[in-house]
CSV table of C-alpha atoms in Angstrom, one decimal:
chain,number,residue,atom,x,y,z
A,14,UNK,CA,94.8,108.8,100.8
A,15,UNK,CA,91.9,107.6,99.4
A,16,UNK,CA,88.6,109.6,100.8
A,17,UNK,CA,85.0,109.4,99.7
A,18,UNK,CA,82.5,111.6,101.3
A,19,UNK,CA,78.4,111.2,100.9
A,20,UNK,CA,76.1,113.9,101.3
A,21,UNK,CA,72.1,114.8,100.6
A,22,UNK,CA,70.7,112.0,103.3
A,23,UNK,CA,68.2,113.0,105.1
A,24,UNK,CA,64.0,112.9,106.1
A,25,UNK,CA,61.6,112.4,103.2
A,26,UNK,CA,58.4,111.4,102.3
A,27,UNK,CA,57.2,108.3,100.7
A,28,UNK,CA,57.0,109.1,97.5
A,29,UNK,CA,59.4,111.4,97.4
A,30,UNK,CA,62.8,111.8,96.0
A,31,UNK,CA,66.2,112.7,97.1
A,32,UNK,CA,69.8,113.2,95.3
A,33,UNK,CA,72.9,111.9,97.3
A,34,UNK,CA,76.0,112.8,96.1
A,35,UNK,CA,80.0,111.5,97.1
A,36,UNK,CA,82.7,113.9,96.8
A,37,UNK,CA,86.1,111.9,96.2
A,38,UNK,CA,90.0,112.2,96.0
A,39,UNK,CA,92.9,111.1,96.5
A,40,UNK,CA,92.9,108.5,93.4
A,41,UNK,CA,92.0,108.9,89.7
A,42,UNK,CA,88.6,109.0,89.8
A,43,UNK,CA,87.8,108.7,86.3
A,44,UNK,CA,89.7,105.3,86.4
A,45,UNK,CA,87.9,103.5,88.5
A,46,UNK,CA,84.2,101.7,88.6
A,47,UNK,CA,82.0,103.2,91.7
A,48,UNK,CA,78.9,101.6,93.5
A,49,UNK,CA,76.4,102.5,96.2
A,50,UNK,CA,75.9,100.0,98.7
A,51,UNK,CA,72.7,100.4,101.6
A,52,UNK,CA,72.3,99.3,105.3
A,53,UNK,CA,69.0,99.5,106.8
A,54,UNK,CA,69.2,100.0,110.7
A,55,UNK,CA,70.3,97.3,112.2
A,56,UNK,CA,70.4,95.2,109.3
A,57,UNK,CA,72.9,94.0,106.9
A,58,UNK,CA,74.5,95.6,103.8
A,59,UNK,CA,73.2,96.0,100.3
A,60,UNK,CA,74.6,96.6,97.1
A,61,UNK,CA,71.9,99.1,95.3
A,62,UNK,CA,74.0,100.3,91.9
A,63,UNK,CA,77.0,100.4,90.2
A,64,UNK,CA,78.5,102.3,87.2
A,65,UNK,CA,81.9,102.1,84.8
A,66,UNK,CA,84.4,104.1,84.6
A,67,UNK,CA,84.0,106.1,81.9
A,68,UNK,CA,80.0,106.1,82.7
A,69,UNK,CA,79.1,104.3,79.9
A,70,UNK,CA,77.6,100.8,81.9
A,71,UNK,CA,75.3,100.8,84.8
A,72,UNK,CA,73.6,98.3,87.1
A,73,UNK,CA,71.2,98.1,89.4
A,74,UNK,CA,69.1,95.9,92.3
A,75,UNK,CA,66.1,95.0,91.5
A,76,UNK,CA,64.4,96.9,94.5
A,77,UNK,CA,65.4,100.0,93.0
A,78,UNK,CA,65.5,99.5,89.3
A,79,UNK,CA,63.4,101.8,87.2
A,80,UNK,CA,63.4,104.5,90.8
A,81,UNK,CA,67.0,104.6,91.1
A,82,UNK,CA,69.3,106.7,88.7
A,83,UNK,CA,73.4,106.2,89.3
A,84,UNK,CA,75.5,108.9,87.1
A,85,UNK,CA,79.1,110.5,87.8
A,86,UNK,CA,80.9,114.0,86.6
A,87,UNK,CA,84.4,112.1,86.5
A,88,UNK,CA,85.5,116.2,85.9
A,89,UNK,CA,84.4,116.8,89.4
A,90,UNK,CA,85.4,113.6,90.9
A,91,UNK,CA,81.8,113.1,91.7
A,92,UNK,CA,79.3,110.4,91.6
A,93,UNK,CA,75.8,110.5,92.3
A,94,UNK,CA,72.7,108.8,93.3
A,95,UNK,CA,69.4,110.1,92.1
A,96,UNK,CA,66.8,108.7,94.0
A,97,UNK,CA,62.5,108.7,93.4
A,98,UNK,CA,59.5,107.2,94.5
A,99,UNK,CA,61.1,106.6,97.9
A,100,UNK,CA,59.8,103.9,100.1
A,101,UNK,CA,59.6,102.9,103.4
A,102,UNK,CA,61.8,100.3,102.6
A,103,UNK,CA,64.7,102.7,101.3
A,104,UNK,CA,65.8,103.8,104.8
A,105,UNK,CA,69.1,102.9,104.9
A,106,UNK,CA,72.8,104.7,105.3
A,107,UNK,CA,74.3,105.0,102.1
A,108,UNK,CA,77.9,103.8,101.6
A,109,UNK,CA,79.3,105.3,98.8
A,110,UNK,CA,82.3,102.2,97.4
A,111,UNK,CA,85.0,102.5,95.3
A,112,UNK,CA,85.5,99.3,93.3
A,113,UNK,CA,88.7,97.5,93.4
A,114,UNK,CA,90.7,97.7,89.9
A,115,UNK,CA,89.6,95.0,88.1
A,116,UNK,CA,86.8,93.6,89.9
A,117,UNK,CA,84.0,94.5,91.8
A,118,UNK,CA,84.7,94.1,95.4
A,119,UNK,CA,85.0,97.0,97.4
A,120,UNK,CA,88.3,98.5,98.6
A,121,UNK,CA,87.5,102.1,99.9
A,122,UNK,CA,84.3,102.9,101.1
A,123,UNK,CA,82.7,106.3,102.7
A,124,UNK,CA,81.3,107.0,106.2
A,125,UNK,CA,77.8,106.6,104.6
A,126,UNK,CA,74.6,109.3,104.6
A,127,UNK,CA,71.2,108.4,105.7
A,128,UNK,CA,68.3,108.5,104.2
A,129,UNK,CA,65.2,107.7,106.4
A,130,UNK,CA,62.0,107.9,104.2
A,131,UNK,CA,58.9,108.8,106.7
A,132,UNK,CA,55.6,110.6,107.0
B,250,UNK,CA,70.7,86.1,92.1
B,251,UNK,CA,73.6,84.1,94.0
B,252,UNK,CA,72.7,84.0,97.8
B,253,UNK,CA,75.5,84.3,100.4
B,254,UNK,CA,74.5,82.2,103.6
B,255,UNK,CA,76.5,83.0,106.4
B,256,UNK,CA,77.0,81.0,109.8
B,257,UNK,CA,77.1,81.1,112.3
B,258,UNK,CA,74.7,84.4,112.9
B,259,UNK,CA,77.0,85.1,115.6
B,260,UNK,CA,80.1,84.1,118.2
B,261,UNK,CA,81.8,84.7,121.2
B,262,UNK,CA,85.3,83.7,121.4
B,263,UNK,CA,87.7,83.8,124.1
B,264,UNK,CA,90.6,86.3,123.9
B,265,UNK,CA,93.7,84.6,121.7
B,266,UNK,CA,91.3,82.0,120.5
B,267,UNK,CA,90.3,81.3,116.8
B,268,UNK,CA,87.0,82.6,115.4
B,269,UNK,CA,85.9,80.7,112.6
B,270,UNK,CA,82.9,81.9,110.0
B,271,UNK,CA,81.6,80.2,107.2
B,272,UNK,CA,80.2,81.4,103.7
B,273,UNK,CA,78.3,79.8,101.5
B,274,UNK,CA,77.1,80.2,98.0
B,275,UNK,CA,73.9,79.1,96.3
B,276,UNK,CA,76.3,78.9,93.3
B,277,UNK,CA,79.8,78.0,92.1
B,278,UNK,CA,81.3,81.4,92.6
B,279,UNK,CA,84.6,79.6,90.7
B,280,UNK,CA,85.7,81.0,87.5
B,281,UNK,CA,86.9,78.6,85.4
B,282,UNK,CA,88.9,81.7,83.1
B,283,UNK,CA,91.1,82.1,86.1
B,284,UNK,CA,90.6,79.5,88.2
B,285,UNK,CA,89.9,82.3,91.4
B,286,UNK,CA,86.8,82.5,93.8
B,287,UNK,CA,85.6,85.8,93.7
B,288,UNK,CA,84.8,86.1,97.1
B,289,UNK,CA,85.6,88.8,99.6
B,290,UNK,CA,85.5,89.6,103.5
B,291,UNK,CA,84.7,92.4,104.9
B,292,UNK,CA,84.7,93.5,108.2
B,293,UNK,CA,83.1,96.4,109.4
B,294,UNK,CA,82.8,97.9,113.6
B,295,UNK,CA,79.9,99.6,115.1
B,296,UNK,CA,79.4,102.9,113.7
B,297,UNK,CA,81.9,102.7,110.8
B,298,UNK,CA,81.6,101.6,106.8
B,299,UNK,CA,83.1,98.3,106.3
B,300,UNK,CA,86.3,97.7,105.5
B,301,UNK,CA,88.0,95.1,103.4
B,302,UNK,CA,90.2,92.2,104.3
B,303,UNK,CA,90.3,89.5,102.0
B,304,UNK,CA,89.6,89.2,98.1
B,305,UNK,CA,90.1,86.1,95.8
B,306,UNK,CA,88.8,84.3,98.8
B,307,UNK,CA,92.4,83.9,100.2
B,308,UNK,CA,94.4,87.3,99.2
B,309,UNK,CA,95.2,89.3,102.2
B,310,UNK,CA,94.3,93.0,101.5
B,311,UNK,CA,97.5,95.5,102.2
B,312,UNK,CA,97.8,96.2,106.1
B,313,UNK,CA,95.3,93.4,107.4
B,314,UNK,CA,97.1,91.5,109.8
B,315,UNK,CA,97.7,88.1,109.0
B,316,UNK,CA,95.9,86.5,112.1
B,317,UNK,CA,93.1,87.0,109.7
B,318,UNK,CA,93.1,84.1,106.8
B,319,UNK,CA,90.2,83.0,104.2
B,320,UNK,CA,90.2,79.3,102.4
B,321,UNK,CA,87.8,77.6,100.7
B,322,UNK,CA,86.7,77.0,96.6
B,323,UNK,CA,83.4,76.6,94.9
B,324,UNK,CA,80.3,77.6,96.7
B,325,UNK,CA,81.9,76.7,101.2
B,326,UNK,CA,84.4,79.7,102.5
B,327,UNK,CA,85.9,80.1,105.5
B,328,UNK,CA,87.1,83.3,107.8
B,329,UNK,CA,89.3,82.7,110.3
B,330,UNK,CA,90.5,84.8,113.4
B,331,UNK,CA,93.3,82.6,114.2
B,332,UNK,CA,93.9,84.9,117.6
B,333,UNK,CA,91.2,86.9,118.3
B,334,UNK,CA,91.9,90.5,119.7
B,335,UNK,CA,89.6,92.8,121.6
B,336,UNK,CA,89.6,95.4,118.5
B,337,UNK,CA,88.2,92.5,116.1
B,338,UNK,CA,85.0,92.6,117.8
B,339,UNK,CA,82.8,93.4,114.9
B,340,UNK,CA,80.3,92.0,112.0
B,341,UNK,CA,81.7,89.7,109.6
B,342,UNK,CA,80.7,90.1,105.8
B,343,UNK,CA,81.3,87.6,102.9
B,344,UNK,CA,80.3,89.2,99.1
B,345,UNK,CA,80.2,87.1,96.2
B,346,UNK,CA,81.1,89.6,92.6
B,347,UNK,CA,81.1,86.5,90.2
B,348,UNK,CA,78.4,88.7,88.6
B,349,UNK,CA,75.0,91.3,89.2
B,350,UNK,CA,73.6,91.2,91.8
B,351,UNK,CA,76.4,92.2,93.7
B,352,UNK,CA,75.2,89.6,96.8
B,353,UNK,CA,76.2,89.8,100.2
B,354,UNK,CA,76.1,87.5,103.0
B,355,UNK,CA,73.5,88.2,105.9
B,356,UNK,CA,76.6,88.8,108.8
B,357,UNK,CA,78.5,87.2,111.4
B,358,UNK,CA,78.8,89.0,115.0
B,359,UNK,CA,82.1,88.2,116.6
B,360,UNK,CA,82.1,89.1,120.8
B,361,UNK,CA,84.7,88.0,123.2
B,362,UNK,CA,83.5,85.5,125.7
Protein backbone atom coordinates (compact mmCIF):
# COMPACT_ATOMS: atom_id res chain seq x y z
CA UNK A 1 0.00 0.00 0.00
CA UNK A 2 1.08 3.11 -1.14
CA UNK A 3 1.62 5.78 1.89
CA UNK A 4 2.98 9.22 1.82
CA UNK A 5 3.28 11.08 5.02
CA UNK A 6 4.17 15.21 5.28
CA UNK A 7 5.73 16.67 8.16
CA UNK A 8 7.52 20.26 9.25
CA UNK A 9 3.99 22.44 8.88
CA UNK A 10 3.47 24.62 11.22
CA UNK A 11 3.38 28.72 12.59
CA UNK A 12 5.90 31.09 11.04
CA UNK A 13 6.66 34.37 10.36
CA UNK A 14 6.50 36.32 7.18
CA UNK A 15 9.58 36.18 6.05
CA UNK A 16 10.48 33.33 7.34
CA UNK A 17 11.31 29.83 6.18
CA UNK A 18 10.26 26.40 6.80
CA UNK A 19 11.37 22.70 5.42
CA UNK A 20 8.42 20.12 4.95
CA UNK A 21 9.36 16.88 4.33
CA UNK A 22 7.20 13.45 3.04
CA UNK A 23 8.24 10.15 4.20
CA UNK A 24 7.05 7.43 1.58
CA UNK A 25 6.65 3.58 0.95
CA UNK A 26 5.14 1.14 -0.26
CA UNK A 27 6.25 1.68 -4.09
CA UNK A 28 9.67 2.33 -5.72
CA UNK A 29 10.29 5.60 -4.81
CA UNK A 30 13.11 6.39 -6.96
CA UNK A 31 10.80 5.47 -9.94
CA UNK A 32 8.46 7.73 -9.81
CA UNK A 33 8.06 11.76 -10.49
CA UNK A 34 6.69 13.57 -7.07
CA UNK A 35 4.89 17.08 -6.60
CA UNK A 36 3.67 19.31 -3.85
CA UNK A 37 0.31 20.49 -4.30
CA UNK A 38 -1.30 23.55 -1.63
CA UNK A 39 -4.86 24.39 -0.39
CA UNK A 40 -5.35 27.51 1.30
CA UNK A 41 -8.32 27.33 3.87
CA UNK A 42 -11.19 27.05 2.40
CA UNK A 43 -10.03 27.43 -0.98
CA UNK A 44 -9.14 25.25 -3.79
CA UNK A 45 -6.05 23.15 -4.58
CA UNK A 46 -2.70 24.24 -6.00
CA UNK A 47 0.02 22.61 -7.71
CA UNK A 48 3.31 24.54 -6.14
CA UNK A 49 6.36 22.10 -7.56
CA UNK A 50 7.29 19.10 -9.10
CA UNK A 51 10.51 17.04 -9.65
CA UNK A 52 11.75 13.71 -11.80
CA UNK A 53 12.60 10.84 -10.83
CA UNK A 54 16.02 10.60 -10.76
CA UNK A 55 16.03 14.41 -9.48
CA UNK A 56 17.51 15.68 -12.37
CA UNK A 57 14.25 18.12 -13.67
CA UNK A 58 12.19 20.44 -11.54
CA UNK A 59 9.34 22.81 -11.85
CA UNK A 60 7.78 25.29 -10.19
CA UNK A 61 4.54 27.99 -9.91
CA UNK A 62 5.21 31.03 -10.43
CA UNK A 63 4.08 32.24 -6.80
CA UNK A 64 6.84 30.42 -5.46
CA UNK A 65 9.60 30.39 -7.96
CA UNK A 66 12.93 31.68 -6.93
CA UNK A 67 11.43 31.11 -2.69
CA UNK A 68 10.67 27.56 -3.20
CA UNK A 69 13.37 24.71 -3.37
CA UNK A 70 11.85 21.01 -4.25
CA UNK A 71 14.70 18.12 -3.81
CA UNK A 72 14.41 14.33 -2.92
CA UNK A 73 16.97 11.60 -1.08
CA UNK A 74 15.38 8.71 -3.41
CA UNK A 75 17.93 6.58 -0.71
CA UNK A 76 15.61 7.53 1.92
CA UNK A 77 12.40 7.48 0.06
CA UNK A 78 12.19 11.08 0.88
CA UNK A 79 11.22 14.23 -0.78
CA UNK A 80 11.25 17.60 0.36
CA UNK A 81 10.08 21.08 0.19
CA UNK A 82 12.44 23.87 1.26
CA UNK A 83 10.57 26.80 1.77
CA UNK A 84 11.83 30.91 2.29
CA UNK A 85 10.56 34.25 2.30
CA UNK A 86 7.19 32.96 3.46
CA UNK A 87 4.15 35.03 2.90
CA UNK A 88 0.88 35.53 3.99
CA UNK A 89 -0.23 34.14 1.06
CA UNK A 90 1.61 30.65 1.64
CA UNK A 91 -0.85 29.43 4.21
CA UNK A 92 -2.04 26.47 2.93
CA UNK A 93 -1.94 22.45 3.83
CA UNK A 94 0.48 20.77 1.89
CA UNK A 95 -0.33 17.65 -0.01
CA UNK A 96 2.53 15.81 -0.77
CA UNK A 97 1.41 13.76 -4.62
CA UNK A 98 2.89 10.91 -6.13
CA UNK A 99 2.62 11.30 -9.93
CA UNK A 100 1.02 8.73 -11.98
CA UNK A 101 3.65 6.58 -14.24
CA UNK A 102 3.83 8.34 -17.10
CA UNK A 103 2.13 11.48 -16.72
CA UNK A 104 1.51 14.03 -14.32
CA UNK A 105 -1.78 13.48 -12.72
CA UNK A 106 -1.88 12.53 -9.32
CA UNK A 107 -2.61 8.92 -8.06
CA UNK A 108 -1.62 8.80 -4.37
CA UNK A 109 -1.56 11.71 -2.30
CA UNK A 110 -0.77 12.41 1.57
CA UNK A 111 -2.95 13.67 4.44
CA UNK A 112 -1.30 17.07 3.89
CA UNK A 113 0.78 19.48 6.67
CA UNK A 114 -0.01 23.00 7.35
CA UNK A 115 1.79 25.68 7.13
CA UNK A 116 0.08 29.01 8.42
CA UNK A 117 2.55 31.89 7.89
CA UNK A 118 1.57 34.77 10.73
CA UNK A 119 2.85 37.45 12.95
CA UNK B 1 -0.92 29.04 -18.14
CA UNK B 2 -4.16 26.86 -19.18
CA UNK B 3 -7.14 27.90 -16.86
CA UNK B 4 -9.57 25.19 -15.74
CA UNK B 5 -13.14 26.82 -15.37
CA UNK B 6 -15.43 24.74 -13.55
CA UNK B 7 -19.36 24.86 -13.30
CA UNK B 8 -21.38 24.78 -11.77
CA UNK B 9 -19.63 26.32 -8.35
CA UNK B 10 -21.88 23.89 -6.71
CA UNK B 11 -25.08 21.32 -6.60
CA UNK B 12 -27.54 19.55 -4.84
CA UNK B 13 -28.86 16.50 -6.22
CA UNK B 14 -31.42 14.22 -5.09
CA UNK B 15 -30.40 10.75 -3.74
CA UNK B 16 -30.02 8.15 -7.02
CA UNK B 17 -30.13 11.19 -9.26
CA UNK B 18 -27.23 12.17 -11.75
CA UNK B 19 -24.80 14.99 -10.80
CA UNK B 20 -23.33 16.46 -13.74
CA UNK B 21 -20.08 18.92 -13.71
CA UNK B 22 -18.47 20.58 -16.38
CA UNK B 23 -14.72 21.50 -17.12
CA UNK B 24 -13.41 23.74 -19.26
CA UNK B 25 -10.09 24.64 -20.65
CA UNK B 26 -8.78 28.01 -21.85
CA UNK B 27 -6.77 25.66 -24.22
CA UNK B 28 -6.96 22.43 -26.32
CA UNK B 29 -5.79 20.12 -23.73
CA UNK B 30 -5.81 17.32 -26.83
CA UNK B 31 -2.57 15.84 -27.82
CA UNK B 32 -2.34 15.28 -31.16
CA UNK B 33 0.81 12.47 -30.41
CA UNK B 34 -1.80 10.32 -28.87
CA UNK B 35 -4.87 11.57 -29.55
CA UNK B 36 -5.79 11.58 -25.39
CA UNK B 37 -7.12 14.53 -23.30
CA UNK B 38 -4.99 14.79 -20.45
CA UNK B 39 -7.48 15.64 -18.09
CA UNK B 40 -8.19 14.14 -14.69
CA UNK B 41 -11.04 14.23 -11.81
CA UNK B 42 -10.51 14.22 -8.62
CA UNK B 43 -12.52 14.05 -5.82
CA UNK B 44 -11.71 14.90 -2.50
CA UNK B 45 -14.25 14.89 1.13
CA UNK B 46 -14.06 17.28 3.95
CA UNK B 47 -11.08 16.75 5.85
CA UNK B 48 -9.21 14.39 3.55
CA UNK B 49 -6.46 14.85 0.39
CA UNK B 50 -8.07 14.26 -2.80
CA UNK B 51 -8.32 11.28 -4.40
CA UNK B 52 -8.30 10.34 -8.01
CA UNK B 53 -11.07 9.03 -10.17
CA UNK B 54 -10.62 9.55 -13.73
CA UNK B 55 -7.55 10.17 -16.06
CA UNK B 56 -7.44 10.51 -19.92
CA UNK B 57 -10.57 12.24 -19.36
CA UNK B 58 -12.62 8.95 -19.59
CA UNK B 59 -10.28 6.08 -17.87
CA UNK B 60 -11.76 4.91 -14.74
CA UNK B 61 -9.03 4.76 -12.00
CA UNK B 62 -8.80 1.04 -10.31
CA UNK B 63 -11.70 0.68 -7.56
CA UNK B 64 -13.87 3.81 -8.58
CA UNK B 65 -17.15 2.72 -9.06
CA UNK B 66 -18.43 2.97 -12.34
CA UNK B 67 -21.57 5.27 -11.50
CA UNK B 68 -18.77 7.77 -11.84
CA UNK B 69 -18.05 8.48 -15.79
CA UNK B 70 -15.95 11.47 -17.58
CA UNK B 71 -16.50 12.44 -21.57
CA UNK B 72 -15.66 15.09 -23.40
CA UNK B 73 -12.36 16.21 -25.98
CA UNK B 74 -10.68 19.44 -26.57
CA UNK B 75 -11.04 22.23 -24.14
CA UNK B 76 -15.52 21.06 -22.59
CA UNK B 77 -15.35 17.89 -19.97
CA UNK B 78 -17.90 16.46 -18.27
CA UNK B 79 -18.17 14.43 -14.66
CA UNK B 80 -21.00 12.54 -14.16
CA UNK B 81 -22.62 10.91 -10.92
CA UNK B 82 -24.96 8.83 -12.85
CA UNK B 83 -26.56 7.74 -9.15
CA UNK B 84 -25.65 9.90 -6.64
CA UNK B 85 -24.91 8.24 -3.10
CA UNK B 86 -24.77 9.89 0.26
CA UNK B 87 -20.83 9.08 0.56
CA UNK B 88 -20.25 11.14 -2.80
CA UNK B 89 -20.98 14.31 -1.17
CA UNK B 90 -17.74 16.07 -1.68
CA UNK B 91 -15.73 18.79 -3.98
CA UNK B 92 -15.26 17.99 -7.50
CA UNK B 93 -11.78 18.77 -9.13
CA UNK B 94 -10.80 18.78 -12.88
CA UNK B 95 -6.69 19.14 -13.57
CA UNK B 96 -5.43 19.74 -16.82
CA UNK B 97 -1.26 18.08 -17.13
CA UNK B 98 -1.01 18.90 -20.96
CA UNK B 99 2.00 20.89 -19.63
CA UNK B 100 3.47 23.42 -16.49
CA UNK B 101 1.58 24.87 -14.75
CA UNK B 102 0.10 21.97 -13.46
CA UNK B 103 -3.69 23.89 -13.58
CA UNK B 104 -6.53 22.94 -11.59
CA UNK B 105 -10.06 23.81 -11.79
CA UNK B 106 -11.55 26.21 -9.09
CA UNK B 107 -14.19 23.10 -7.64
CA UNK B 108 -17.57 21.80 -7.75
CA UNK B 109 -19.54 21.13 -4.38
CA UNK B 110 -21.90 18.22 -4.75
CA UNK B 111 -24.90 18.09 -1.61
CA UNK B 112 -27.87 15.93 -1.65
CA UNK B 113 -31.11 17.85 -1.97
Amino acid sequence: EVQLLESGGGLVQPGGSLRLSCATSGFTFRSYAMSWVRQAPGKGLEWVSGMSSGGGSTYYADSVKGRFTISRDNSKNMLYLQMDSLRAEDTAVYYCAKRAVTEYYFDSWGQGTLVTVSS
Amino acid sequence: DIVMTQSPDSLAVSLGERATINCKSSQSILSSSNNKNFLAWYQQKPGQPPKLLIYWASTRESGVPDRFSGSGSGTDFTLTISSLQAEDVAIYYCQQYYNTPLTFGGGTKVEIK
